[in-house]
Coordinates of C-alpha atoms and ligand atoms in Angstrom, one line a residue:
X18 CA -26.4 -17.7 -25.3
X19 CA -22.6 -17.3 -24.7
X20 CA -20.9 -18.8 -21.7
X21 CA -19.3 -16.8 -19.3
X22 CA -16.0 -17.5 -20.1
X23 CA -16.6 -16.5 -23.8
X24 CA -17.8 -13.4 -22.7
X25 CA -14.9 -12.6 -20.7
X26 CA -12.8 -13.3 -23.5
X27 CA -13.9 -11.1 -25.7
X28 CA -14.0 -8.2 -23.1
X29 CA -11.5 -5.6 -23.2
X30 CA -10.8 -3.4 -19.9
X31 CA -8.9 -0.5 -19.8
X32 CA -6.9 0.1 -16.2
X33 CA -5.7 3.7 -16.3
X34 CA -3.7 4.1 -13.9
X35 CA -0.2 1.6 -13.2
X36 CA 0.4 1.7 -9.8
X37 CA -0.1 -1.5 -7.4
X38 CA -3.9 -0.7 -7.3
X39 CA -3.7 -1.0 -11.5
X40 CA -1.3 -3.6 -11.3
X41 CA -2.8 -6.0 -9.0
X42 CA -6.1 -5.4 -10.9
X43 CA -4.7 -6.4 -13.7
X44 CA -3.4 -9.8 -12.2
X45 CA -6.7 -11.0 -10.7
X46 CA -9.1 -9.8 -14.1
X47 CA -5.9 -11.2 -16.0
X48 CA -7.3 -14.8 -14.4
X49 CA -10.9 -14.3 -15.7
X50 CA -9.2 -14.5 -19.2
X51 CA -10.1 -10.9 -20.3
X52 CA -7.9 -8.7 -22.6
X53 CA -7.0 -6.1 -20.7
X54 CA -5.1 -2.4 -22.0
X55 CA -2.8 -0.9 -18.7
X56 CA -1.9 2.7 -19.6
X57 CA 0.4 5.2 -17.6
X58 CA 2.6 7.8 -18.4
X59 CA 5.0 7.7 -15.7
X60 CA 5.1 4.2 -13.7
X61 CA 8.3 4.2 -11.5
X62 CA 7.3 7.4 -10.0
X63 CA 3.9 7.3 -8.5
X64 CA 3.7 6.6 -4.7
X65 CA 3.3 2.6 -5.2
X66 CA 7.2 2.8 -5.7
X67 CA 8.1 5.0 -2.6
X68 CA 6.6 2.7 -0.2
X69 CA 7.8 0.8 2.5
X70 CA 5.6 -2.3 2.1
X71 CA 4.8 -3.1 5.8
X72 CA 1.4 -5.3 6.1
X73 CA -0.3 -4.0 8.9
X74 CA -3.7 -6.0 9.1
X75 CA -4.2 -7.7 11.7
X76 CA -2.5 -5.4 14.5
X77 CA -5.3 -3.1 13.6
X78 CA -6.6 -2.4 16.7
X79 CA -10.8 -1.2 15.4
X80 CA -11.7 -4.7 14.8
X81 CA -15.2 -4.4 13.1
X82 CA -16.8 -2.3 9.8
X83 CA -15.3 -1.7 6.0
X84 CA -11.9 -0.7 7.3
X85 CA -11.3 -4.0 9.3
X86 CA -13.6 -6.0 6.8
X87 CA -10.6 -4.8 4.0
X88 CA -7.7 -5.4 6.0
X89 CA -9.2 -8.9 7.3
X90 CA -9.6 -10.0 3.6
X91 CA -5.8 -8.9 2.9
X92 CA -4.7 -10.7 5.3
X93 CA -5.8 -13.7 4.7
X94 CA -5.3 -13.5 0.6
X95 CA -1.7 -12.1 0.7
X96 CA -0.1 -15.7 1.9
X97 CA -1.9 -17.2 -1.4
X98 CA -0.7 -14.4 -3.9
X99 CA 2.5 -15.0 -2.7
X100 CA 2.6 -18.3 -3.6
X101 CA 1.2 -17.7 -6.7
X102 CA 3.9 -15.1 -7.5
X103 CA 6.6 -17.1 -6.6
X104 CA 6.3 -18.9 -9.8
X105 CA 7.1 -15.7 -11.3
X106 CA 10.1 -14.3 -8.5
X107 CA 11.1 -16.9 -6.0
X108 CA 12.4 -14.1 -3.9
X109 CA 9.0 -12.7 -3.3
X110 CA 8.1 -13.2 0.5
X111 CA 6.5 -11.3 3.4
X112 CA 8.7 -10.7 6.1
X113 CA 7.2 -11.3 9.3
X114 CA 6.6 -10.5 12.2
X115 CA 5.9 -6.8 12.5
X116 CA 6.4 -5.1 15.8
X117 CA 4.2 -2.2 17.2
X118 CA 6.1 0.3 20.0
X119 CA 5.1 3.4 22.2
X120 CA 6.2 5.3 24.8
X121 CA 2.8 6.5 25.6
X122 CA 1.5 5.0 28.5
X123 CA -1.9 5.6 27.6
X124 CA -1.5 4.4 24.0
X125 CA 0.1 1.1 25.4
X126 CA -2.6 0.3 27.9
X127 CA -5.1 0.4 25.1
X128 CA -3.2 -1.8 23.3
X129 CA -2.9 -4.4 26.1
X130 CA -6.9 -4.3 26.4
X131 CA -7.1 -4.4 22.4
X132 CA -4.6 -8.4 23.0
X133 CA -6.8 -8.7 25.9
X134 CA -10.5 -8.2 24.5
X135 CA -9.4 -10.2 20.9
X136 CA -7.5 -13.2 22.0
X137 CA -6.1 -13.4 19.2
X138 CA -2.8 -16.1 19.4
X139 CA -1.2 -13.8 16.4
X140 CA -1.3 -11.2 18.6
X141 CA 1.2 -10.8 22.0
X142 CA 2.2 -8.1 23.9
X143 CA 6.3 -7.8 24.2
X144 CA 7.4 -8.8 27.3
X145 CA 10.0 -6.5 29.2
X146 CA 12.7 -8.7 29.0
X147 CA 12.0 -9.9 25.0
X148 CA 14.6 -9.9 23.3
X149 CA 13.1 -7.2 20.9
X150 CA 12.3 -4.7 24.4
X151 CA 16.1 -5.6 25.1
X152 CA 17.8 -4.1 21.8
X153 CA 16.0 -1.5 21.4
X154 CA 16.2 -0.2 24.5
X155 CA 19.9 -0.7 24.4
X156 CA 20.3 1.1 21.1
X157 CA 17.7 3.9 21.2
X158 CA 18.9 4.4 25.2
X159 CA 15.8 4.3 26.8
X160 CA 13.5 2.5 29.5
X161 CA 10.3 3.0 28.7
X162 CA 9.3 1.4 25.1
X163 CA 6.4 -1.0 25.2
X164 CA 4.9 -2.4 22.6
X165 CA 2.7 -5.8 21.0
X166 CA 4.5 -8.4 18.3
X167 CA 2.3 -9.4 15.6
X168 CA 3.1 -12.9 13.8
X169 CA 0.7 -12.2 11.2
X170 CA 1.9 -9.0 10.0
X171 CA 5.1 -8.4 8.6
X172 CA 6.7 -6.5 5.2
X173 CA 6.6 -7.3 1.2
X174 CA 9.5 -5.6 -0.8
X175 CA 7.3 -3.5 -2.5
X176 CA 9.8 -2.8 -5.6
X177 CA 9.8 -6.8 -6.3
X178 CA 6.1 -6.8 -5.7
X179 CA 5.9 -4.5 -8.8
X180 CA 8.6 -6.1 -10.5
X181 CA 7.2 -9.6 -10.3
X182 CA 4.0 -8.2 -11.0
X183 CA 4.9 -6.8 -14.4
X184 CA 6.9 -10.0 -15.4
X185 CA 3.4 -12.0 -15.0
X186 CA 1.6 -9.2 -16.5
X187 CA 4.1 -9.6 -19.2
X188 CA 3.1 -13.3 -19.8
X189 CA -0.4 -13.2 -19.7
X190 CA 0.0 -10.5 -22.5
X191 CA -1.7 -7.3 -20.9
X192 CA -0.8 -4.6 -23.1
X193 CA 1.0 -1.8 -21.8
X194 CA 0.4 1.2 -22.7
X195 CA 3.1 4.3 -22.2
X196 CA 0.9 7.4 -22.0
X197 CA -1.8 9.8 -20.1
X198 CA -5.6 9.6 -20.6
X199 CA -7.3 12.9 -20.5
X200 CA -10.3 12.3 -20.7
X201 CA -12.9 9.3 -21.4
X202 CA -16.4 9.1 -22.6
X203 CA -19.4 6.6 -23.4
X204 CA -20.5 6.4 -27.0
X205 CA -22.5 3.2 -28.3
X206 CA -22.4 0.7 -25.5
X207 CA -18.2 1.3 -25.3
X208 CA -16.0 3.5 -23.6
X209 CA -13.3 5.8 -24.9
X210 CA -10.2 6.7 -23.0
X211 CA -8.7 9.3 -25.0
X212 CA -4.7 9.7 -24.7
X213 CA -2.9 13.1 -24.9
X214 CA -1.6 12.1 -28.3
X215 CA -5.0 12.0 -29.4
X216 CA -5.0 7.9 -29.4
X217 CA -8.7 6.9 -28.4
X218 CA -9.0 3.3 -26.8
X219 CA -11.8 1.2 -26.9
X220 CA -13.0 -0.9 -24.5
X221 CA -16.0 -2.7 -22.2
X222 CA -14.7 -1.3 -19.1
X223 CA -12.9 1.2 -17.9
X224 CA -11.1 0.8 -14.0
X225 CA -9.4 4.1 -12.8
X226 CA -6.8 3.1 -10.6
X227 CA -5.1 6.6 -11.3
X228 CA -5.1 8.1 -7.8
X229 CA -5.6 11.5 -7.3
X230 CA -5.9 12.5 -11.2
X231 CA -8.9 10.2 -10.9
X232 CA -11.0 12.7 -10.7
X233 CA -10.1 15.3 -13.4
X234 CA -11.5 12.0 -15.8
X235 CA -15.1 11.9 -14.1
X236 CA -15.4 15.8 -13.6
X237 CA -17.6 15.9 -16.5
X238 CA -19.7 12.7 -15.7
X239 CA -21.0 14.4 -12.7
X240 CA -19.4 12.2 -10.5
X241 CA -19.2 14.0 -6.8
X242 CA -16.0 12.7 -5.3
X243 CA -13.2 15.0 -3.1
X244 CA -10.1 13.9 -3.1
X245 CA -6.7 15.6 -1.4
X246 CA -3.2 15.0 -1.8
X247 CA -1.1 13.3 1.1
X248 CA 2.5 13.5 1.5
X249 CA 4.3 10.3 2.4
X250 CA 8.3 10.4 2.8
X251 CA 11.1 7.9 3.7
X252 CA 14.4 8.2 4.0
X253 CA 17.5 6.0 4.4
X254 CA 19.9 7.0 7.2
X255 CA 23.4 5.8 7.3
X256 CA 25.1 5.4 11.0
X257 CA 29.1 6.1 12.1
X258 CA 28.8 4.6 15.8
X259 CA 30.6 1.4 16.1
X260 CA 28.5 0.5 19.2
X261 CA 25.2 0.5 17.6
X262 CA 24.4 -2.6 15.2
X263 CA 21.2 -1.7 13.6
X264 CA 20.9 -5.7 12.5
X265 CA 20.0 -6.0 16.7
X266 CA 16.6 -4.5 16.2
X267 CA 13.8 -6.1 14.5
X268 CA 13.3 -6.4 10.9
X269 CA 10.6 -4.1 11.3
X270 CA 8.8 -1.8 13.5
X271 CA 7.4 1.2 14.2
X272 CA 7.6 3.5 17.5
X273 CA 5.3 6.8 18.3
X274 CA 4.2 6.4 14.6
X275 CA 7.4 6.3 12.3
X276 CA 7.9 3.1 10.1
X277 CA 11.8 1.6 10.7
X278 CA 13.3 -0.6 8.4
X279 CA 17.1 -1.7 9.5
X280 CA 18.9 -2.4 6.5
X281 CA 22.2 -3.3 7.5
X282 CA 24.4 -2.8 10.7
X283 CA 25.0 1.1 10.2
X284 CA 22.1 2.0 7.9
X285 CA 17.9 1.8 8.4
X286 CA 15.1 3.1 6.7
X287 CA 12.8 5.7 8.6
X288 CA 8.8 6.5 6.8
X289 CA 6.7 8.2 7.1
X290 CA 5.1 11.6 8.0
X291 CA 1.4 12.6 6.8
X292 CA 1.2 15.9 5.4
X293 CA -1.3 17.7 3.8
X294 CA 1.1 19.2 0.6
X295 CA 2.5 17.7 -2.4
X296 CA 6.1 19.5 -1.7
X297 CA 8.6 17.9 1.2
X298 CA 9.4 20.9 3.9
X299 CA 13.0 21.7 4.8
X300 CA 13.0 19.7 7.9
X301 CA 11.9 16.9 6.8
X302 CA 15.0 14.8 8.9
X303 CA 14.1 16.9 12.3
X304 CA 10.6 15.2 11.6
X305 CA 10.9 11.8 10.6
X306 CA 13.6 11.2 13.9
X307 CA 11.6 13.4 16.1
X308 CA 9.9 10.1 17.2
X309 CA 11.5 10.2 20.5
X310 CA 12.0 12.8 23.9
X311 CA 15.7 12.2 23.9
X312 CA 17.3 11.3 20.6
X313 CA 20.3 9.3 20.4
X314 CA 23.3 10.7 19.1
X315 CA 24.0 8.3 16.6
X316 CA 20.7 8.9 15.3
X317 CA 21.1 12.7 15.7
X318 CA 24.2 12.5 13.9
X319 CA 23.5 9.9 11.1
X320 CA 23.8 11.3 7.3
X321 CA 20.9 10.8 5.1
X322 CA 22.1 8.8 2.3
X323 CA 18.5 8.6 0.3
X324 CA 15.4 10.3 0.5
X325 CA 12.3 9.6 -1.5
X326 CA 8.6 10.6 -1.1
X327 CA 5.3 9.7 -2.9
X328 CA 2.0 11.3 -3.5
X329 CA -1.2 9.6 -1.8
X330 CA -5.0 10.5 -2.4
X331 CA -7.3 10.7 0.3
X332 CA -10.9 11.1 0.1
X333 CA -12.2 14.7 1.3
X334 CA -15.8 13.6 2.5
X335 CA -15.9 9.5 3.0
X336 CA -13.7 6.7 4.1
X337 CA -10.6 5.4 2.3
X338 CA -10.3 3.8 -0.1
X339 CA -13.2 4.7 -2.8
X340 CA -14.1 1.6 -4.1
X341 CA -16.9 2.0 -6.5
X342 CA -19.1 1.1 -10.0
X343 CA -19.6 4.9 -10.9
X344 CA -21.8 3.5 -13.5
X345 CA -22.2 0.9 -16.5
X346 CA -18.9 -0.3 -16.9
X347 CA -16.8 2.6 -15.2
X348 CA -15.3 1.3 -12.0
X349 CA -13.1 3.4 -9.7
X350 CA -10.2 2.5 -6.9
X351 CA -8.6 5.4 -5.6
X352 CA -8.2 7.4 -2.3
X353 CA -5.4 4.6 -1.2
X354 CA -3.7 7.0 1.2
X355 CA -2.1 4.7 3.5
X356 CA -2.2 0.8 3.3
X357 CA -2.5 0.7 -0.7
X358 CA -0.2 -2.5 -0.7
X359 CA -1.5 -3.9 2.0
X360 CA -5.2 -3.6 0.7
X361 CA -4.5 -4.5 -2.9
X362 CA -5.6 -7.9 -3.1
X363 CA -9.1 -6.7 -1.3
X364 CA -9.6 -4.1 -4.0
X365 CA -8.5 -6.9 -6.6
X366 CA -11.0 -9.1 -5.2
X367 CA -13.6 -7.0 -4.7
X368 CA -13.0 -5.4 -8.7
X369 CA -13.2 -8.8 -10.1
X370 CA -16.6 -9.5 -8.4
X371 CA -18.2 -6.3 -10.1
X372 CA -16.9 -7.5 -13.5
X373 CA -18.3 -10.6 -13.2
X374 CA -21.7 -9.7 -12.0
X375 CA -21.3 -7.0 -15.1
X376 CA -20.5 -9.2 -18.1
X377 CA -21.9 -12.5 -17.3
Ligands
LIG425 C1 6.8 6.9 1.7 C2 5.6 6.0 1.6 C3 5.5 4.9 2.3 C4 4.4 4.0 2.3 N1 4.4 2.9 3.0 C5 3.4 2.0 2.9 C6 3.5 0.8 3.6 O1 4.4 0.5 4.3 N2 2.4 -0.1 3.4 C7 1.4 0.2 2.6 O2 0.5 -0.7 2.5 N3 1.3 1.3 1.9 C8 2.3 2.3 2.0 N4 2.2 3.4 1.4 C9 1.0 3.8 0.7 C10 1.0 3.1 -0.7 O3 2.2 3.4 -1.4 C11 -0.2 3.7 -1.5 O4 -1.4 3.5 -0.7 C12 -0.3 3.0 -2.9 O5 0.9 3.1 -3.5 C13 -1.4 3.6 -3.7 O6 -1.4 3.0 -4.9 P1 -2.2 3.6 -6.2 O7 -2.0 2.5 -7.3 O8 -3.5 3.9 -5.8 O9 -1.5 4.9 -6.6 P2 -0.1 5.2 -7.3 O10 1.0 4.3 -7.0 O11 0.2 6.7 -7.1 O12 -0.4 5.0 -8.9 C14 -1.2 5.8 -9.6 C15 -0.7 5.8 -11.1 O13 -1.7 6.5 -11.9 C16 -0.9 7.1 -13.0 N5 -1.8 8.1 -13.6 C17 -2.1 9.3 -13.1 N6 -2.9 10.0 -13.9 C18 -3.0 9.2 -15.1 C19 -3.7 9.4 -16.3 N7 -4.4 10.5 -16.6 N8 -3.6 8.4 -17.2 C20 -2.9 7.3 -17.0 N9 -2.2 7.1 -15.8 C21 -2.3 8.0 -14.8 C22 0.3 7.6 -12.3 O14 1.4 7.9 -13.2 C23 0.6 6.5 -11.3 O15 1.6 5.6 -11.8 C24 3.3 4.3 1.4 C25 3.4 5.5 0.6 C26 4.5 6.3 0.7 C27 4.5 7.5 -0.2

């Protein structure tokens, strides 16, 4: 009889699909010592490369079932990946802490029974005269911002997270593949991923980490999964007020639901809205710094100097993500709508378990 690690070794997998779902797949079955085929037509523009990278785990206020039983995982494996990728990009970090705000009185008093009910020392609620309350108050001229501070949470650059992740790719030789699978199949214990160019790949496995397209590749396996498309948008907003110095505030936050990453005295970053289109509306900038009853002029006035958005799946009829063996080696990881780089290394984890308990 083999061993296991034989058998591994002379398994090939096929990710379709190159985002940080079919990257960071690749890095953990990468470790089991399979040969593993990554193909994608188009990686730089898929929704892994428009996000804003914040890690919020642990300030997740439903603190039981799959959802929290992802994000606790996460959590808790991100500080070792890290480490492990550092090897690779010293540069590679997560930025913590990350700090919650509102204005809603309601939503704040849940939150203060959420720190209340969990004790949880990683968790605190910002006092009124923290330093964090003081700033932004100051700059975003208001009174009445409340908010928690989370130690635990914080923000990975998300670009050098893919970066860093294709260098080690690189060296543990997983081919890359440059093109777009239309369509795979079974035939004689192996599966087929056909490319556009007619190229047909063989392999053990197949792991679609291809997002919404996903599901045009099990349409004919009689697979019944919904998914929808989910607009997610940043942009990077550039300042002219010599009184404000965006470098006061936090290194990351979020009030009444919009992301904000400062990035230097007179510039920040603001993500993200949720829409149900795969086309940004006009008004996108009326949206994304609607965030507050009375805007401040600088912020009013500031000049958009990028804008970027990114395509999300979200499951029609079940809970994000779908993680799951569709059959005999066909595994799929999609529906990431929100928190795909935050849940990676749960998916990773979870992935490699199935391949294991399939080829051993
Ligand atoms: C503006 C914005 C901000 C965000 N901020 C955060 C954040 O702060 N924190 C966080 O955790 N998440 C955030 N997200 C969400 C996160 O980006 C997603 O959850 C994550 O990127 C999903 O990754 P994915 O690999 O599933 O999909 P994708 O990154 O979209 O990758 C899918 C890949 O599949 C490829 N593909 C499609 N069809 C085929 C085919 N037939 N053959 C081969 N390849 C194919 C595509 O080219 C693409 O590269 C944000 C998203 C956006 C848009």
């Amino acid at each position: 009889m083999k061993s296991l690690k034989e058998n591994f070794q002379k398994s090939h997998i096929v990710i379709i699909g190159s985002g940080i779902i079919g990257k960071f797949n690749a890095l953990e079955i990468s470790e089991l010592g399979c040969q593993i085929t990554i193909i994608d037509p188009n990686q730089r523009e898929n929704s892994s490369n428009a996000a804003l990278g914040l890690l919020m785990g642990n300030m997740y206020q439903k603190r039981k079932g799959r959802s929290w039983d992802l994000r606790k995982q996460s959590i808790e494996l991100w500080p070792q990946w890290i480490k492990f990728l550092q090897k690779f990009n010293y540069e590679l970090n997560i930025d913590k802490p990350l700090i919650q705000l509102t204005t809603n009185k309601e939503k704040f008093r849940k939150l203060e029974k959420f720190i209340y009910e969990n004790n949880d020392q990683n968790l605190r609620i910002l006092e009124k005269d923290s330093i964090f309350i003081k700033n932004i108050n100051k700059a975003f001229q208001t009174k009445n911002i409340n908010g928690m501070i989370s130690y635990k949470d914080g923000r990975i650059n998300a670009l050098l997270l893919l970066q860093t992740l294709d260098k080690y790719l690189k060296h543990k030789k997983v081919n890359n593949l440059q093109g777009e699978i239309i369509k795979i199949r079974k035939f004689n214990n192996q599966w087929i991923s056909t490319t556009r160019n007619h190229e047909n790949i063989k392999s053990d496995m197949v792991i679609l980490c291809n997002s919404l397209k996903a599901i045009n590749l099990i349409d004919n396996l009689s697979h019944n999964i919904k998914l929808k498309p989910v607009l997610g948008q940043a942009m990077e907003i550039s300042i002219n007020d010599a009184e404000v110095d965006l470098l006061s505030l936090p290194k990351q936050f979020n009030i009444n639901g919009r992301n904000i990453i400062p990035k230097s005295k007179n510039k920040l970053i603001i993500g993200s809205t949720d829409e149900y289109s795969t086309k940004p509306e006009e008004n996108t900038f009326e949206k994304l710094i609607n965030f507050l009853e009375k805007k401040p002029n600088w912020l009013m006035n500031g000049k958009i100097s990028k804008k970027w958005y990114g395509i999300r799946s979200r499951p029609n009829d079940e809970p994000s993500p779908i993680m799951k063996n569709l059959e005999d080696g066909l595994i799929i990881c999609t529906g990431f709508y929100k928190n795909g780089i935050l849940l990676a290394p749960a998916c990773s984890k979870w992935v490699a378990n199935e391949i294991k308990n399939y080829l051993h």
